[in-house]
Amino acid sequence: MPSWIDSANEAGCDFPVQNLPFGVFSKGSEQPRCCSAIGNRVIDLAALEEASVLDAGGDGSVFGEPSLNAFMALGPKSWASVRARLTSLLRKDGDPALRESVALKGKTLVPMDQVQMHMPFQVADYTDFYSAKQHAFNVGTMFRGPENALPLNYLHIPIGYNGRASSVVVSGTEFRRPLGQLKAPDADAPRFGPCERLDFELEMGAVVGTPSTFGEPVSVAEADEMIFGYVLLNDWSARDIQAWEYVPLGPFQAKATATTISPWVVAKAALEPFRAPAPEREKPLLPYLDDPAPRNYSITLETALQPEGQAESRLSQTNAKYLYYSAAQQLAHHTSSGCPMRTGDLLGSGTISGPDKAQWGSLLELSWGGKEPFALAKGGERSFLEDGDTLTLRGWCEGDGYHIGFGECAGKVLAALNAK
Amino acid sequence: MPSWIDSANEAGCDFPVQNLPFGVFSKGSEQPRCCSAIGNRVIDLAALEEASVLDAGGDGSVFGEPSLNAFMALGPKSWASVRARLTSLLRKDGDPALRESVALKGKTLVPMDQVQMHMPFQVADYTDFYSAKQHAFNVGTMFRGPENALPLNYLHIPIGYNGRASSVVVSGTEFRRPLGQLKAPDADAPRFGPCERLDFELEMGAVVGTPSTFGEPVSVAEADEMIFGYVLLNDWSARDIQAWEYVPLGPFQAKATATTISPWVVAKAALEPFRAPAPEREKPLLPYLDDPAPRNYSITLETALQPEGQAESRLSQTNAKYLYYSAAQQLAHHTSSGCPMRTGDLLGSGTISGPDKAQWGSLLELSWGGKEPFALAKGGERSFLEDGDTLTLRGWCEGDGYHIGFGECAGKVLAALNAK
């Protein structure tokens, strides 16, 4: 299905007409507003709405908002209708309303290199799961040996914890290396200083579009209907701060410095052709988590590191299909206690590592706890992140003659403040 | 300092002119808006603002909003000026603008029994700490014995975890007993069903008024300036769900059903006369947590349980002064990683238990893990909460001839849904 916008039809383009992801952009000093993407262009959805060429079905302007939340809250019917309308406006043989209006094209299609991307939605609550079994196995093996690697509950429950919504930032945001309490194993007391074991975590994030009700659990199938789309997600982690703080209530400041997401939310509908079955169940799941439908996705995921002023080296390449629990299962579990979900909730998948070392999603794993520094293809090595490092996640699905991309999810580590 | 409103001067009244807490109310079908309290009256702050008798210094209506967030964001100067103005309007010898206007009094002073109280503010992120040493000691003793009761990090770091903002509700909200995964110690696998060890947790909540900046830690003194006020907080807890889920990432669905707060936020300024020193430091604190000023408060706290259709029995009475870490220390620690705070952030203190059994803040402690059922003064006993139970927290400071009260923080447990 080619588009009349040529750049959308090029091989390897992240944003063909089959994708149509959603985000928030601004140009110069203009107000941020909602957009989609086609080829090398951002599509100004607020301009299309204002020209009465696009209607999400909400009250007033939905796409003029500086976040996708109003659109996401309209639910699956609106999402499907907007997607169908955009597809028709952008495919070669579709509705001519945009294609044949020079004025509207000029207003609506903005070269990507002229825009600033913003947080695509306002995060309500942020939850991070632990759903890639290989990652849990790797971490468990480092700390407890391979026999006791997986927590006893792992094969029964989607383990997760609440993260910090205020520190979720959009790709491109630089951040300072965190300060925190660090305690050497042989020290009597902790000291306060810059993190020495700063890491990334390759994850996917599911974005909740429609809410659930206080006190009302939802089924896995209902949960899947609530999901608007997916982002790439990097949950930056201070491994040394975590080691000291996490007993008995879990990670806290080690995960609070920043969590970076891609500026593009790829709609669930665009990923539908790439559904994949869940990994084989080693133990039967309780009925509330059971799901005959394939709710995983086959999404190729890549991590790359660029030291300051040097060339980028790929670290690993894995796939979202390795997740033991799908986002729909995570979400159903999340409501099992009666906990209400809201528009803008973000669910991190957990670090996605595949079976082979080349498929591992963190430096903790790639350097085996810092004991085996990872050699960068373009020179140098890393146990953990250094100041000036830029870490980039990329992700895409390979379709028949097209490619559904997530764009990039990148962040750069700056030097720490002086500890007081 | 008496008020011209007689009910405010009665002995034991929660809301004398020295208190002036903030909340959000509605009457009948009117829109929720901001209020204060005096004696047995709610003060409609939106009406005072509209009559140009009160000005918070913001753009447009600050108190007409259905939450305190806009007012809280204005910061300490606005808070102090509004408090001074309200004090002058309500004290016996103050400004006559309200006292002598029959029309304005009629519009502004609403009997409490005619109003509905709402969530006082929109919760941005909710964090729960673990800052009462006796509670940590009690829980640790149950699971590991008294020698290893306190986690190794306890005397160095304010242990905390991120909670779920979406499930914070206002006093009076009923909720269903949660469903979840439960595993008996001798069972091979978990089952899914209603929680059998449902508990309350007596806590204070600190409410953040002014934000901090991404990447910028704040000092303990700066943190204290950011706090707008305090609420009573009950972090309902499913002990059996928690026991199975919490390894390795901490409590999750066990704490996600509901967290109840009092409708009244008592301003920090009203608590100033009740500052108390922190407990003696058993180990020196790191400089970023050090604080020569007394940042604790002496607040009497009480828990009471009313079985369905029966009389209420007091369970325990304790004091907020037992907290090992103050809210200002918790907040400074929370920003140490660069994590940004926002208007509306809520920080639970952790369960407040004092040294004696009569001062313990949860049924887990009062029934010693369910092994020693707690006898209710008015009949019956409890190991954990039963369906139909109403649990109420109350809190107050005793001043010289007056009493600063928090009102009530109550919630009722309904029967669970049928597990699917």
PDB file of N, CA, C and O in Angstrom, chain B residues 328-352:
ATOM      1  N   ALA B 328      10.282  16.085  55.633  1.00  0.00           N
ATOM      2  CA  ALA B 328      11.292  16.903  54.934  1.00  0.00           C
ATOM      3  C   ALA B 328      12.507  16.043  54.574  1.00  0.00           C
ATOM      4  O   ALA B 328      13.079  16.180  53.479  1.00  0.00           O
ATOM      5  N   GLN B 329      12.913  15.162  55.473  1.00  0.00           N
ATOM      6  CA  GLN B 329      14.030  14.256  55.155  1.00  0.00           C
ATOM      7  C   GLN B 329      13.644  13.267  54.056  1.00  0.00           C
ATOM      8  O   GLN B 329      14.436  12.975  53.155  1.00  0.00           O
ATOM      9  N   GLN B 330      12.434  12.755  54.128  1.00  0.00           N
ATOM     10  CA  GLN B 330      11.959  11.837  53.079  1.00  0.00           C
ATOM     11  C   GLN B 330      11.996  12.533  51.714  1.00  0.00           C
ATOM     12  O   GLN B 330      12.431  11.964  50.710  1.00  0.00           O
ATOM     13  N   LEU B 331      11.527  13.771  51.714  1.00  0.00           N
ATOM     14  CA  LEU B 331      11.440  14.512  50.451  1.00  0.00           C
ATOM     15  C   LEU B 331      12.828  14.838  49.905  1.00  0.00           C
ATOM     16  O   LEU B 331      13.079  14.718  48.693  1.00  0.00           O
ATOM     17  N   ALA B 332      13.737  15.241  50.777  1.00  0.00           N
ATOM     18  CA  ALA B 332      15.118  15.507  50.331  1.00  0.00           C
ATOM     19  C   ALA B 332      15.736  14.229  49.752  1.00  0.00           C
ATOM     20  O   ALA B 332      16.366  14.256  48.690  1.00  0.00           O
ATOM     21  N   HIS B 333      15.534  13.118  50.439  1.00  0.00           N
ATOM     22  CA  HIS B 333      16.050  11.841  49.924  1.00  0.00           C
ATOM     23  C   HIS B 333      15.429  11.521  48.565  1.00  0.00           C
ATOM     24  O   HIS B 333      16.111  11.049  47.647  1.00  0.00           O
ATOM     25  N   HIS B 334      14.154  11.802  48.426  1.00  0.00           N
ATOM     26  CA  HIS B 334      13.410  11.494  47.197  1.00  0.00           C
ATOM     27  C   HIS B 334      13.987  12.259  45.993  1.00  0.00           C
ATOM     28  O   HIS B 334      13.932  11.783  44.853  1.00  0.00           O
ATOM     29  N   THR B 335      14.537  13.432  46.246  1.00  0.00           N
ATOM     30  CA  THR B 335      15.108  14.232  45.147  1.00  0.00           C
ATOM     31  C   THR B 335      16.594  13.955  44.954  1.00  0.00           C
ATOM     32  O   THR B 335      17.204  14.499  44.028  1.00  0.00           O
ATOM     33  N   SER B 336      17.197  13.130  45.818  1.00  0.00           N
ATOM     34  CA  SER B 336      18.651  12.947  45.761  1.00  0.00           C
ATOM     35  C   SER B 336      19.101  12.378  44.420  1.00  0.00           C
ATOM     36  O   SER B 336      20.188  12.671  43.931  1.00  0.00           O
ATOM     37  N   SER B 337      18.263  11.584  43.800  1.00  0.00           N
ATOM     38  CA  SER B 337      18.584  10.977  42.499  1.00  0.00           C
ATOM     39  C   SER B 337      18.332  11.935  41.347  1.00  0.00           C
ATOM     40  O   SER B 337      18.552  11.573  40.196  1.00  0.00           O
ATOM     41  N   GLY B 338      17.827  13.126  41.639  1.00  0.00           N
ATOM     42  CA  GLY B 338      17.426  14.059  40.583  1.00  0.00           C
ATOM     43  C   GLY B 338      15.953  13.954  40.249  1.00  0.00           C
ATOM     44  O   GLY B 338      15.448  14.684  39.390  1.00  0.00           O
ATOM     45  N   CYS B 339      15.240  13.069  40.940  1.00  0.00           N
ATOM     46  CA  CYS B 339      13.806  12.853  40.685  1.00  0.00           C
ATOM     47  C   CYS B 339      13.016  14.133  40.962  1.00  0.00           C
ATOM     48  O   CYS B 339      13.106  14.683  42.056  1.00  0.00           O
ATOM     49  N   PRO B 340      12.254  14.626  39.991  1.00  0.00           N
ATOM     50  CA  PRO B 340      11.512  15.873  40.211  1.00  0.00           C
ATOM     51  C   PRO B 340      10.222  15.655  41.009  1.00  0.00           C
ATOM     52  O   PRO B 340       9.505  14.684  40.796  1.00  0.00           O
ATOM     53  N   MET B 341       9.950  16.564  41.917  1.00  0.00           N
ATOM     54  CA  MET B 341       8.696  16.572  42.682  1.00  0.00           C
ATOM     55  C   MET B 341       7.721  17.529  42.003  1.00  0.00           C
ATOM     56  O   MET B 341       8.128  18.515  41.410  1.00  0.00           O
ATOM     57  N   ARG B 342       6.442  17.236  42.148  1.00  0.00           N
ATOM     58  CA  ARG B 342       5.413  18.062  41.529  1.00  0.00           C
ATOM     59  C   ARG B 342       4.351  18.469  42.544  1.00  0.00           C
ATOM     60  O   ARG B 342       4.154  17.794  43.565  1.00  0.00           O
ATOM     61  N   THR B 343       3.653  19.528  42.250  1.00  0.00           N
ATOM     62  CA  THR B 343       2.503  19.929  43.056  1.00  0.00           C
ATOM     63  C   THR B 343       1.521  18.764  43.122  1.00  0.00           C
ATOM     64  O   THR B 343       1.147  18.229  42.084  1.00  0.00           O
ATOM     65  N   GLY B 344       1.148  18.375  44.330  1.00  0.00           N
ATOM     66  CA  GLY B 344       0.204  17.269  44.485  1.00  0.00           C
ATOM     67  C   GLY B 344       0.862  15.939  44.800  1.00  0.00           C
ATOM     68  O   GLY B 344       0.162  14.942  44.964  1.00  0.00           O
ATOM     69  N   ASP B 345       2.185  15.903  44.874  1.00  0.00           N
ATOM     70  CA  ASP B 345       2.831  14.665  45.314  1.00  0.00           C
ATOM     71  C   ASP B 345       2.439  14.385  46.762  1.00  0.00           C
ATOM     72  O   ASP B 345       2.352  15.302  47.586  1.00  0.00           O
ATOM     73  N   LEU B 346       2.202  13.112  47.037  1.00  0.00           N
ATOM     74  CA  LEU B 346       1.777  12.686  48.367  1.00  0.00           C
ATOM     75  C   LEU B 346       2.800  11.714  48.923  1.00  0.00           C
ATOM     76  O   LEU B 346       3.147  10.728  48.269  1.00  0.00           O
ATOM     77  N   LEU B 347       3.301  11.999  50.142  1.00  0.00           N
ATOM     78  CA  LEU B 347       4.310  11.143  50.776  1.00  0.00           C
ATOM     79  C   LEU B 347       3.735  10.538  52.039  1.00  0.00           C
ATOM     80  O   LEU B 347       3.547  11.237  53.041  1.00  0.00           O
ATOM     81  N   GLY B 348       3.466   9.240  51.999  1.00  0.00           N
ATOM     82  CA  GLY B 348       3.024   8.542  53.203  1.00  0.00           C
ATOM     83  C   GLY B 348       4.203   8.341  54.131  1.00  0.00           C
ATOM     84  O   GLY B 348       5.313   8.019  53.699  1.00  0.00           O
ATOM     85  N   SER B 349       3.962   8.478  55.430  1.00  0.00           N
ATOM     86  CA  SER B 349       5.048   8.415  56.420  1.00  0.00           C
ATOM     87  C   SER B 349       5.546   6.998  56.650  1.00  0.00           C
ATOM     88  O   SER B 349       6.667   6.788  57.114  1.00  0.00           O
ATOM     89  N   GLY B 350       4.703   6.015  56.327  1.00  0.00           N
ATOM     90  CA  GLY B 350       4.899   4.657  56.846  1.00  0.00           C
ATOM     91  C   GLY B 350       4.048   4.504  58.101  1.00  0.00           C
ATOM     92  O   GLY B 350       3.691   5.508  58.744  1.00  0.00           O
ATOM     93  N   THR B 351       3.722   3.261  58.427  1.00  0.00           N
ATOM     94  CA  THR B 351       2.871   2.964  59.578  1.00  0.00           C
ATOM     95  C   THR B 351       3.517   3.480  60.853  1.00  0.00           C
ATOM     96  O   THR B 351       4.687   3.185  61.119  1.00  0.00           O
ATOM     97  N   ILE B 352       2.745   4.251  61.625  1.00  0.00           N
ATOM     98  CA  ILE B 352       3.299   4.881  62.821  1.00  0.00           C
ATOM     99  C   ILE B 352       2.947   4.052  64.048  1.00  0.00           C
ATOM    100  O   ILE B 352       1.804   4.026  64.486  1.00  0.00           O
TER     101      ILE B 352
END
